[in-house]
Tab-separated table of C-alpha atoms in Angstrom:
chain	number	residue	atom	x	y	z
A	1	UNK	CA	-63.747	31.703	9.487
A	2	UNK	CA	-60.811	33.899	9.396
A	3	UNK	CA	-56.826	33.478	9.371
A	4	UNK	CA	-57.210	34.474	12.898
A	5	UNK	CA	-59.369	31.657	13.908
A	6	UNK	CA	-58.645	28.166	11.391
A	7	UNK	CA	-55.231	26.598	11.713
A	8	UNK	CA	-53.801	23.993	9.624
A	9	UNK	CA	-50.927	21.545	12.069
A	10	UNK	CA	-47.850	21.530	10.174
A	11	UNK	CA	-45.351	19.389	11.395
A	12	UNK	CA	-45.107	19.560	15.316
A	13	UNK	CA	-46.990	23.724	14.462
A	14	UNK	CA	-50.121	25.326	13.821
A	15	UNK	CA	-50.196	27.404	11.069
A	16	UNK	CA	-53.070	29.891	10.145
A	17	UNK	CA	-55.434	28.946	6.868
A	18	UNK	CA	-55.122	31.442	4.495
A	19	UNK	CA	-58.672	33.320	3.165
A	20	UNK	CA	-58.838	31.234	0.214
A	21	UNK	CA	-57.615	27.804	1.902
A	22	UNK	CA	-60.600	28.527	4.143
A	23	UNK	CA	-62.843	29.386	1.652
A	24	UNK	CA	-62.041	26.103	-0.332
A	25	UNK	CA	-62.270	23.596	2.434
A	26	UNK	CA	-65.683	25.674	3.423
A	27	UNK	CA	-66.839	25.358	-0.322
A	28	UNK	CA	-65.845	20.973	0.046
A	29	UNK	CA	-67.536	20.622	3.563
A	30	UNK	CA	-71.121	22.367	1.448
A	31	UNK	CA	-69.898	20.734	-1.444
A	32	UNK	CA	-69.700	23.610	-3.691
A	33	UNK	CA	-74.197	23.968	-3.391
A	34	UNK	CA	-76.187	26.079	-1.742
A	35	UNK	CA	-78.938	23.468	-1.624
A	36	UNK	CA	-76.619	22.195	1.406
A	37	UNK	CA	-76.350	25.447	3.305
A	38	UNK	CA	-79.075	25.754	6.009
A	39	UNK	CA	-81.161	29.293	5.749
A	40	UNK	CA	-80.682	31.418	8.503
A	41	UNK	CA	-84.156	31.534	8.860
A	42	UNK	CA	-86.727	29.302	8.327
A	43	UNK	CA	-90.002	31.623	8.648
A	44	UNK	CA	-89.906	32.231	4.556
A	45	UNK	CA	-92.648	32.756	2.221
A	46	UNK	CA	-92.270	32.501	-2.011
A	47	UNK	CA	-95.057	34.821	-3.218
A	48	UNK	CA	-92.989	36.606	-5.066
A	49	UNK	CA	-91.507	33.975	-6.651
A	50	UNK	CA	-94.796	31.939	-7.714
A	51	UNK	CA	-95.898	34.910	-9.516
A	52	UNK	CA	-92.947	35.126	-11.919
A	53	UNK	CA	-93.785	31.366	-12.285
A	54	UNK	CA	-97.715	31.930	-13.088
A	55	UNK	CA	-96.703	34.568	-15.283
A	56	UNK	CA	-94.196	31.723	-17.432
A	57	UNK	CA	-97.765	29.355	-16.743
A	58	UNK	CA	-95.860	27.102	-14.878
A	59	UNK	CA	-98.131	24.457	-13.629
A	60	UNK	CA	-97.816	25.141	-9.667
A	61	UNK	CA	-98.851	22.857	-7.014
A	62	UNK	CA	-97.950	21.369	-3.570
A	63	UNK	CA	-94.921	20.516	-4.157
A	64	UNK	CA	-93.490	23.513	-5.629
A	65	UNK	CA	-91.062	24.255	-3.585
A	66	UNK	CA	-89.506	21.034	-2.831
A	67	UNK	CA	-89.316	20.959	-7.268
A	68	UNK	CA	-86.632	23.627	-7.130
A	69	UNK	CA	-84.669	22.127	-4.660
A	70	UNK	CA	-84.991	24.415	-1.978
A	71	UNK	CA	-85.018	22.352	0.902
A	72	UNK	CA	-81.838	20.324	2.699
A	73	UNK	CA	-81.993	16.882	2.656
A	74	UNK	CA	-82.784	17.295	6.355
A	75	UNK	CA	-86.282	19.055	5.289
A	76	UNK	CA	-84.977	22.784	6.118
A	77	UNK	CA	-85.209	25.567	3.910
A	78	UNK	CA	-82.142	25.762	2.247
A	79	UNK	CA	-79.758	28.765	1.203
A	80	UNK	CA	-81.046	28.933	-2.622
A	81	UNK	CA	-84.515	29.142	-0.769
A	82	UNK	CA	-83.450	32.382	1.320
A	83	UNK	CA	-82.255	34.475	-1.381
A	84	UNK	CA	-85.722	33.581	-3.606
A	85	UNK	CA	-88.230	34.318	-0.301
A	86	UNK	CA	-89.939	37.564	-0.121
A	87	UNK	CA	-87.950	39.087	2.714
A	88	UNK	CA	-84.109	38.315	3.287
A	89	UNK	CA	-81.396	40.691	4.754
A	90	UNK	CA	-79.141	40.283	0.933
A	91	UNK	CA	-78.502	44.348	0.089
A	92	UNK	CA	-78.026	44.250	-2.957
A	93	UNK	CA	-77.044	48.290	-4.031
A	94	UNK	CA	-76.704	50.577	-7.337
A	95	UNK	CA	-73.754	53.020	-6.695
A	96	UNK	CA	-73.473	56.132	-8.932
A	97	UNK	CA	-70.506	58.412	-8.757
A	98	UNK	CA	-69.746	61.935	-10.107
A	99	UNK	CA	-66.074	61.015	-11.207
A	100	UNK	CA	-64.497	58.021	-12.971
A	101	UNK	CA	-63.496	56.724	-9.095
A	102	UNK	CA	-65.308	56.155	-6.182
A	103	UNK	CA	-64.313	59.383	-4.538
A	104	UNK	CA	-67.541	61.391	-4.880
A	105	UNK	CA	-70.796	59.560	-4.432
A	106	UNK	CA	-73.649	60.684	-5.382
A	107	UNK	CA	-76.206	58.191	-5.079
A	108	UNK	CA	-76.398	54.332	-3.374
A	109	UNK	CA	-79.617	52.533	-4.786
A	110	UNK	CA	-81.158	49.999	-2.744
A	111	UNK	CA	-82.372	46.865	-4.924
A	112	UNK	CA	-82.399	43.997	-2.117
A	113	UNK	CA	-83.969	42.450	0.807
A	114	UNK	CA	-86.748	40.573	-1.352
A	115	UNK	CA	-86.973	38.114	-3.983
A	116	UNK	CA	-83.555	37.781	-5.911
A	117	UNK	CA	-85.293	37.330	-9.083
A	118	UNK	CA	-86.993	40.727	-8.073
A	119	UNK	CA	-83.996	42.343	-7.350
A	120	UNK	CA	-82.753	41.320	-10.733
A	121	UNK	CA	-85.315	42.606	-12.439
A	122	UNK	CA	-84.979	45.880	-10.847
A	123	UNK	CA	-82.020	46.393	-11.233
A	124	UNK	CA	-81.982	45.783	-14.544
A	125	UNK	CA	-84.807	48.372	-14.939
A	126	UNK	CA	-82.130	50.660	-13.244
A	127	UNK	CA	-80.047	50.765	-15.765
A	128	UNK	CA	-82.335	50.863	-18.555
A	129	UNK	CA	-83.755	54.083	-17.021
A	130	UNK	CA	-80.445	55.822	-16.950
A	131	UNK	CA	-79.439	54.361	-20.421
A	132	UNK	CA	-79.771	58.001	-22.449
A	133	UNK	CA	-79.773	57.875	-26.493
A	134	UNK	CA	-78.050	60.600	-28.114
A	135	UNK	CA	-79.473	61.584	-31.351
A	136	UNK	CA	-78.676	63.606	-34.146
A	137	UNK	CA	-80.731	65.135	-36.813
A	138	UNK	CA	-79.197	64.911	-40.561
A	139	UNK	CA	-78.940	66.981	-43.363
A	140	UNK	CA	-81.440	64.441	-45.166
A	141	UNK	CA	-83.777	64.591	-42.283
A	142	UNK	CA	-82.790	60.872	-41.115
A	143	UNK	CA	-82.602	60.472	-37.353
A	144	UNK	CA	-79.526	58.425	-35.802
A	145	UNK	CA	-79.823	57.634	-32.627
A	146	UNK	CA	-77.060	55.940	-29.974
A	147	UNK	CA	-77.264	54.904	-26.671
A	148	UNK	CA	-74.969	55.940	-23.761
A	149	UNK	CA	-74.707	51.548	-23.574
A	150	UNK	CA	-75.365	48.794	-25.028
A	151	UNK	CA	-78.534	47.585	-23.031
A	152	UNK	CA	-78.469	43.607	-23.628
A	153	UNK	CA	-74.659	43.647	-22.873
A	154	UNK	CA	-75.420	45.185	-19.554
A	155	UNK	CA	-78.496	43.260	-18.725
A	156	UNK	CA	-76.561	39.620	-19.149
A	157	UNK	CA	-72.996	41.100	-16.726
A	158	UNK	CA	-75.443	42.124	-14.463
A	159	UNK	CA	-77.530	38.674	-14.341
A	160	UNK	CA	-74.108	36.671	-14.996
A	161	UNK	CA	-72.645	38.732	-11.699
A	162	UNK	CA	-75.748	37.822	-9.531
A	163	UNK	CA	-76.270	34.296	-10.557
A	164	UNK	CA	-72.740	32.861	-10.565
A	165	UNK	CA	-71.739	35.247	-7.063
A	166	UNK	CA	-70.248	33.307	-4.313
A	167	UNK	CA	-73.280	33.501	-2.047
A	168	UNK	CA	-71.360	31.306	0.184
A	169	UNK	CA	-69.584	34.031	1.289
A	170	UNK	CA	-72.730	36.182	2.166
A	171	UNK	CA	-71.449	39.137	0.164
A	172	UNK	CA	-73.744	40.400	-2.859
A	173	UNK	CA	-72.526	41.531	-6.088
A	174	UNK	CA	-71.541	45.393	-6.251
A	175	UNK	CA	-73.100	47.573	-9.211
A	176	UNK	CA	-71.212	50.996	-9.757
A	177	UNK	CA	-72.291	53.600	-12.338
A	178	UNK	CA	-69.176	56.214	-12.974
A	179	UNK	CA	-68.760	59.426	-15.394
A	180	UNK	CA	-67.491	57.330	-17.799
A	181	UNK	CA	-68.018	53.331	-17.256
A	182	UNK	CA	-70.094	51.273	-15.347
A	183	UNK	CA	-68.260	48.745	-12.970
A	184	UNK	CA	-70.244	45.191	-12.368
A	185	UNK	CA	-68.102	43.275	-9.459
A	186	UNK	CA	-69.104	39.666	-8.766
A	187	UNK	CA	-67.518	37.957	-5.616
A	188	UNK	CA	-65.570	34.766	-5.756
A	189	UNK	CA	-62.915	34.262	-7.978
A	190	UNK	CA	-63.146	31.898	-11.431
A	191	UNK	CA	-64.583	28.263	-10.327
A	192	UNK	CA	-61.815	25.204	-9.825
A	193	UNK	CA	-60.158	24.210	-12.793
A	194	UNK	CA	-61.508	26.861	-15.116
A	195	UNK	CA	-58.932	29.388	-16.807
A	196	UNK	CA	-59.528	33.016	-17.625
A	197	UNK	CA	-58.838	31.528	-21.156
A	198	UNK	CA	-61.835	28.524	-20.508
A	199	UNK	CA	-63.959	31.777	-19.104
A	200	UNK	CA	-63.686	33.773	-22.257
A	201	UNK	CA	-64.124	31.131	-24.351
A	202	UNK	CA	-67.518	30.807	-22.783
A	203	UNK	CA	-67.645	27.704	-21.256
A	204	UNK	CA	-70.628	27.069	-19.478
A	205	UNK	CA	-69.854	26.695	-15.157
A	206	UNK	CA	-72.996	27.251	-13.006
A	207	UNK	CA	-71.533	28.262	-9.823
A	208	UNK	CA	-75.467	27.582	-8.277
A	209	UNK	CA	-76.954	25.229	-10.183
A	210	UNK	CA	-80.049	25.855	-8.525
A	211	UNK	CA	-80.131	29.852	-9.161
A	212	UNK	CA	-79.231	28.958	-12.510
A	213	UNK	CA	-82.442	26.539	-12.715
A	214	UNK	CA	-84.556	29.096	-11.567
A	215	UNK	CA	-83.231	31.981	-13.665
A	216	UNK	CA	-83.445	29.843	-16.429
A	217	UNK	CA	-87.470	29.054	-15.770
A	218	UNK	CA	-87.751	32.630	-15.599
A	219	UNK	CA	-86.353	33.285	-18.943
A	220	UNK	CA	-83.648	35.381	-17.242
A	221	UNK	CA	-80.404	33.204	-18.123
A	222	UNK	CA	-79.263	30.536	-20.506
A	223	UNK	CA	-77.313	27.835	-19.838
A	224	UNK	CA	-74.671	27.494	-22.257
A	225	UNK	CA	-72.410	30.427	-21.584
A	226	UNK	CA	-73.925	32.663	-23.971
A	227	UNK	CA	-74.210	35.718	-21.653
A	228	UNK	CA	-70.750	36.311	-21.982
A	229	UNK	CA	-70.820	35.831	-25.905
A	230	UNK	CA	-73.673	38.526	-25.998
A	231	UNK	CA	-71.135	40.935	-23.688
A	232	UNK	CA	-67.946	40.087	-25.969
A	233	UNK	CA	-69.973	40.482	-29.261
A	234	UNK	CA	-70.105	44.154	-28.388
A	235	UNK	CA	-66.975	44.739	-26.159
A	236	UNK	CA	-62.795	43.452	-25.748
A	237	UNK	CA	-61.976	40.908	-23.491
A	238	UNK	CA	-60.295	43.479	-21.715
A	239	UNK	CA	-63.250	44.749	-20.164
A	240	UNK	CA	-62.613	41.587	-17.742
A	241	UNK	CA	-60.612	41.844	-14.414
A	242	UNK	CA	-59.661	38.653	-12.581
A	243	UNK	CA	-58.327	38.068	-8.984
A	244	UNK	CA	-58.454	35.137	-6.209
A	245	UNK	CA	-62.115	37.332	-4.544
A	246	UNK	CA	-63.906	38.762	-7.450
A	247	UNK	CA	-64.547	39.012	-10.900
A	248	UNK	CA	-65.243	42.440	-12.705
A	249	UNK	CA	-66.938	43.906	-15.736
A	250	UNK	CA	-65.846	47.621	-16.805
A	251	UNK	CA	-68.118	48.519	-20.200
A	252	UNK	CA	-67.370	52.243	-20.856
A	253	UNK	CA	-70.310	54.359	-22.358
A	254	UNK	CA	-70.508	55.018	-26.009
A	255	UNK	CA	-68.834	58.320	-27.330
A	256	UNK	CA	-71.720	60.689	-28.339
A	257	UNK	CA	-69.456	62.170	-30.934
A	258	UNK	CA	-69.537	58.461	-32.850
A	259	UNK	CA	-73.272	59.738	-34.486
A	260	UNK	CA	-71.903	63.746	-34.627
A	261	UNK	CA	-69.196	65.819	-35.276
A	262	UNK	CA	-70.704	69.046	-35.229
A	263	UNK	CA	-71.996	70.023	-31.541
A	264	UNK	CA	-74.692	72.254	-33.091
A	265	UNK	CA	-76.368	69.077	-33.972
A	266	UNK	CA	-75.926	66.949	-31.102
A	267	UNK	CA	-78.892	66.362	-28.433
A	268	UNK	CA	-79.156	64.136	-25.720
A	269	UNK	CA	-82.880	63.046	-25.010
A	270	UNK	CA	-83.615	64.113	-20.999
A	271	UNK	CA	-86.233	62.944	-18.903
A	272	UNK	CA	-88.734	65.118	-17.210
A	273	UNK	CA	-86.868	65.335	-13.638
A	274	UNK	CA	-83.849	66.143	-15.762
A	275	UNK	CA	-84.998	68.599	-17.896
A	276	UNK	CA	-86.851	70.273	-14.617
A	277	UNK	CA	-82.984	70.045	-12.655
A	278	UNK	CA	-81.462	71.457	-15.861
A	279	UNK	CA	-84.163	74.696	-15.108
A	280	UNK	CA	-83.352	75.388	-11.567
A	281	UNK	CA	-79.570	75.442	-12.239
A	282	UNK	CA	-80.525	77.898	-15.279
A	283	UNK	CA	-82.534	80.084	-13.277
A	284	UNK	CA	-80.009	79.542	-9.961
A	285	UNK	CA	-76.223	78.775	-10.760
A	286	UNK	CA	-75.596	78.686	-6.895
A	287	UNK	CA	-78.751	76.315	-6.117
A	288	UNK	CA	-76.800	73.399	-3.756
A	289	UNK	CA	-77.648	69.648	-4.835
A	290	UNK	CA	-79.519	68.851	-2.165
A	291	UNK	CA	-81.729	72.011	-3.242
C-alpha cells in the first residue's frame, strides 16, 4: 500500500500510485465505511461500551451488537467494532511540550488501547484538568475569573478529530498541548467534494457514519455540524489548517492579562501537586525535573 508497491499501466508503462491515488481507490474498494473493513481480530468483548449504553437506559438485548452495525455482511466483527471493544492496539496519546514547538517534550499521555468512547472521555477529562482559571480580585470585592481555554470549544475539536479521523489508515488522531496553544491533528484530508469553504460553513459529512451513530447515542456528538459552530463561535477560522493527510485545530490559550492589568492582583488557581512542585523549587532552585 505504498508508491513502492501499487502501479497504475500507463500506456505500454507502469507507473507508481501516488499516496493519495492509493488511498482513494482503497477508500472505493471499502466503500468509504468501516462497517466493510474486517477487524483484525475477532476475540472482542463490548463491556465497556454497554455500560455507557445502560447509563443513556438504552434498552439492551441480544442483538445489540448487530444494532450498531458492527458486524460485516459476512458475520465478522467489523472495523467500527474494533475501535469500540474493550482492548484494541489504537494509541491514542496527549503530548505536552515546554515550548511553542515540539522540540522539548515533556510529557506523552497514554489515552488508548480500550473503548474509543472511553478514550474520548478521557481525554477530554485531560484537558479539563489542565484547563487553569486565572482570577482576579477587584477593588469592589467582585471576583472575575478566566480560563487558560475555552472548555466546550476544546471538548467538540477533540471529539470532531476522533470521530471524523481516517481510521482507514490505522493512524489515530494526535493531541499536543504547547506553552502557548494546543494543537488537535486529525488524519485524512477534507472528504470528496467538500471545500474548506463547505467545511467552515459547517456542513454536516460523517466520515464514519457508524462512530458518528454511536457518539451520537452517547450524547457525545451531534449530527448537524454544530461542533464546528461551537469552536468558531469562540475562535477565527484561521485556527484551521488544511492539507491532502490531515486536518488541524490550533486554539491559543486566553491572555491572563484580559481580566488584569496590574500583576499585584493577578493569581492563577494551582492544584495540590502544583502548589507542592512550586515548594521544592522554592526551597531547591537546582532540584532536576525528574527530582
Amino acid at each position: 500500500m505504498t508508491p513502492e508497491g501499487c502501479f497504475i499501466r500507463v500506456g505500454s508503462a507502469c507507473e507508481p500510485l501516488s499516496s493519495k491515488q492509493i488511498e482513494e481507490l482503497y477508500t472505493k474498494r471499502t466503500k468509504n465505511s468501516l462497517k466493510n473493513i474486517v477487524s483484525p481480530t475477532q476475540d472482542l468483548s463490548f463491556s465497556q461500551l454497554k455500560i455507557y449504553y445502560e447509563e443513556k437506559k438504552y434498552p439492551m438485548n441480544d442483538n445489540f451488537l448487530r444494532q450498531l452495525d458492527l458486524y460485516t455482511p459476512e458475520g465478522k466483527f467489523n472495523y467500527v467494532a474494533y475501535l469500540l471493544s474493550d482492548n484494541n492496539s489504537v494509541s491514542i496519546k496527549v503530548a505536552t511540550y515546554s515550548g511553542n514547538d515540539a522540540y522539548d517534550l515533556i510529557e506523552n499521555g497514554e489515552y488508548g488501547r480500550c473503548s474509543l468512547i472511553k478514550a474520548t472521555k478521557t481525554v477530554i477529562d485531560k484537558f479539563d484538568f489542565i484547563n487553569r482559571t486565572y482570577s482576579k480580585i477587584t477593588g469592589d470585592a467582585e471576583r472575575k475569573e478566566l480560563k487558560m481555554f475555552d472548555r466546550t470549544a476544546i471538548r467538540e475539536a477533540i471529539v470532531n478529530a476522533i470521530v471524523h479521523n481516517k481510521w482507514q489508515l490505522e493512524n489515530p488522531p494526535k493531541f499536543e498541548i504547547f506553552n502557548d496553544h494546543i494543537s488537535i491533528t486529525s488524519i485524512g484530508g477534507l472528504p470528496n467534494n467538500i471545500t474548506e469553504e463547505e467545511f467552515l460553513r459547517w456542513y454536516s459529512f460523517p466520515r464514519n457514519p457508524e462512530l458518528m451513530r454511536v457518539f451520537k447515542n452517547l450524547d457525545l456528538v451531534e449530527q448537524l455540524g454544530t461542533g464546528i459552530i461551537r469552536i468558531l463561535k469562540v475562535y477565527d477560522k484561521s485556527v484551521y489548517e488544511f492539507s491532502d493527510n490531515f486536518i488541524r485545530v490550533n486554539l491559543k490559550f486566553n491572555d491572563s492579562k484580559i481580566i488584569s492589568n496590574d500583576d499585584n492582583n493577578f493569581q492563577i488557581k494551582l492544584n495540590q501537586t502544583s502548589s507542592s512542585i512550586l515548594e521544592l523549587i522554592k526551597n531547591d532552585k537546582y532540584i532536576t525535573q525528574n527530582k
